[in-house]
Amino acid sequence: MERLQKVLAHAGVASRRKCEELILAGRVSVDGETVTELGAKVDPSRQRIAVDGVPIELEQPVVFVLNKPVAYLSTVSDPLGRRTVMQLLPPIRERVYPVGRLDYDTSGLLLFTNDGELTQQLLHPSREIEKVYRVSVRGIVDRETRRALMEGVELEDGVTAPAKVEVLRQADSEDGVAVVHLAIHEGRNRQVRRMFERLGLPVVRLKRIAFGPVSLGHLKTGEWRPLTQEEWVALYQAAGMTPPPYRRPTPRREPSKGSARPSARGRRERPE
Ligand code: URA
């Protein structure tokens, strides 16, 4: 069950605030009954929702991957006005949001979707979905360090689950930086940085290169791509869900005018 104004906004009717105005103005009905209450919860997959008597078109799920640059927040908006990943998104019709977060100073693979259930499942600890990071640290990643990472590191919020570690490059006398691939399935706040810091190795660069079955591959920093059909199926399966029909995001053909008239907007933007 979701809030009515959120469902309307996701269907592309108008912004969340404008949708609230539509509800208050008595223009929205659920199963034929006018609803003027802002907190009303609805099940969009089962109930008929209409604005001015015109049924809304539910957004179909889309998923894509962005190679996030550093110095972008992974949030939808920032009260302090800092740059967010939303500024890097392609012009598409679906209202997507990031699946989890990467730190401001972390780069790499960030998934976006409009599928709330998929997001919830992918981030749920019980799913144990593996995330792989390329980590550059200052210092030597010796056998003790590798063993600690593989067995679990004691952090303030508990011991970490066993990680997989592969040392790609050992620190040399030139820059003293070692590079490792670390695979973890937990998603605690700043977890990778804290794990290495706890072992006396400050992280100088952190990039996520895989999330479950989806890898960054050769995607350039700041660029995005839709999932392949194979990735789509594998990602939904990793989330324990039946994959819906494969779709790519829908390009936006014209700038949104913020119209509060879903019927007109729906007709104008429906593909031929
Ligand atoms: N671990 C971190 O420390 N930072 C991230 O952004 C992701 C994982």
PDB file of N, CA, C and O and ligand atoms in Angstrom, residues 101-103 106 133 188 190-194 206, ligand 1:
ATOM      1  N   ARG A 101      22.930   3.866  -1.417  1.00  0.00           N
ATOM      2  CA  ARG A 101      23.792   5.052  -1.530  1.00  0.00           C
ATOM      3  C   ARG A 101      25.245   4.700  -1.705  1.00  0.00           C
ATOM      4  O   ARG A 101      25.699   3.637  -1.285  1.00  0.00           O
ATOM      5  N   LEU A 102      25.962   5.611  -2.309  1.00  0.00           N
ATOM      6  CA  LEU A 102      27.425   5.607  -2.250  1.00  0.00           C
ATOM      7  C   LEU A 102      27.814   6.912  -1.569  1.00  0.00           C
ATOM      8  O   LEU A 102      27.129   7.933  -1.747  1.00  0.00           O
ATOM      9  N   ASP A 103      28.915   6.898  -0.831  1.00  0.00           N
ATOM     10  CA  ASP A 103      29.363   8.128  -0.170  1.00  0.00           C
ATOM     11  C   ASP A 103      29.656   9.215  -1.201  1.00  0.00           C
ATOM     12  O   ASP A 103      29.946   8.920  -2.361  1.00  0.00           O
ATOM     13  N   THR A 106      32.808   8.477  -2.885  1.00  0.00           N
ATOM     14  CA  THR A 106      32.926   7.159  -3.522  1.00  0.00           C
ATOM     15  C   THR A 106      32.377   7.280  -4.944  1.00  0.00           C
ATOM     16  O   THR A 106      31.384   7.966  -5.167  1.00  0.00           O
ATOM     17  N   TYR A 133      33.951  -3.826  -4.477  1.00  0.00           N
ATOM     18  CA  TYR A 133      34.598  -2.509  -4.461  1.00  0.00           C
ATOM     19  C   TYR A 133      36.057  -2.637  -4.864  1.00  0.00           C
ATOM     20  O   TYR A 133      36.733  -3.611  -4.492  1.00  0.00           O
ATOM     21  N   ARG A 188      26.505  -1.483   5.472  1.00  0.00           N
ATOM     22  CA  ARG A 188      26.516  -0.515   6.573  1.00  0.00           C
ATOM     23  C   ARG A 188      27.125   0.803   6.104  1.00  0.00           C
ATOM     24  O   ARG A 188      27.895   0.824   5.147  1.00  0.00           O
ATOM     25  N   ARG A 190      29.395   3.679   5.412  1.00  0.00           N
ATOM     26  CA  ARG A 190      30.845   3.830   5.226  1.00  0.00           C
ATOM     27  C   ARG A 190      31.602   2.549   5.620  1.00  0.00           C
ATOM     28  O   ARG A 190      32.722   2.591   6.157  1.00  0.00           O
ATOM     29  N   GLN A 191      31.024   1.414   5.321  1.00  0.00           N
ATOM     30  CA  GLN A 191      31.555   0.148   5.823  1.00  0.00           C
ATOM     31  C   GLN A 191      32.969  -0.155   5.330  1.00  0.00           C
ATOM     32  O   GLN A 191      33.840  -0.532   6.111  1.00  0.00           O
ATOM     33  N   VAL A 192      33.191   0.001   4.020  1.00  0.00           N
ATOM     34  CA  VAL A 192      34.505  -0.382   3.480  1.00  0.00           C
ATOM     35  C   VAL A 192      35.594   0.522   4.065  1.00  0.00           C
ATOM     36  O   VAL A 192      36.653   0.056   4.501  1.00  0.00           O
ATOM     37  N   ARG A 193      35.305   1.816   4.112  1.00  0.00           N
ATOM     38  CA  ARG A 193      36.298   2.749   4.674  1.00  0.00           C
ATOM     39  C   ARG A 193      36.594   2.399   6.125  1.00  0.00           C
ATOM     40  O   ARG A 193      37.748   2.387   6.559  1.00  0.00           O
ATOM     41  N   ARG A 194      35.547   2.096   6.889  1.00  0.00           N
ATOM     42  CA  ARG A 194      35.744   1.804   8.312  1.00  0.00           C
ATOM     43  C   ARG A 194      36.503   0.492   8.513  1.00  0.00           C
ATOM     44  O   ARG A 194      37.312   0.368   9.420  1.00  0.00           O
ATOM     45  N   LEU A 206      37.855   4.898  -3.526  1.00  0.00           N
ATOM     46  CA  LEU A 206      36.892   3.796  -3.405  1.00  0.00           C
ATOM     47  C   LEU A 206      35.905   3.855  -4.557  1.00  0.00           C
ATOM     48  O   LEU A 206      35.308   4.907  -4.816  1.00  0.00           O
TER      49      LEU A 206
HETATM   50  N1  URA B   1      31.522   1.501   1.777  1.00  0.00           N
HETATM   51  C1  URA B   1      31.979   2.737   2.000  1.00  0.00           C
HETATM   52  O1  URA B   1      32.783   2.951   2.886  1.00  0.00           O
HETATM   53  N2  URA B   1      31.518   3.730   1.217  1.00  0.00           N
HETATM   54  C2  URA B   1      30.637   3.547   0.206  1.00  0.00           C
HETATM   55  O2  URA B   1      30.256   4.494  -0.478  1.00  0.00           O
HETATM   56  C3  URA B   1      30.181   2.250  -0.012  1.00  0.00           C
HETATM   57  C4  URA B   1      30.644   1.228   0.787  1.00  0.00           C
END
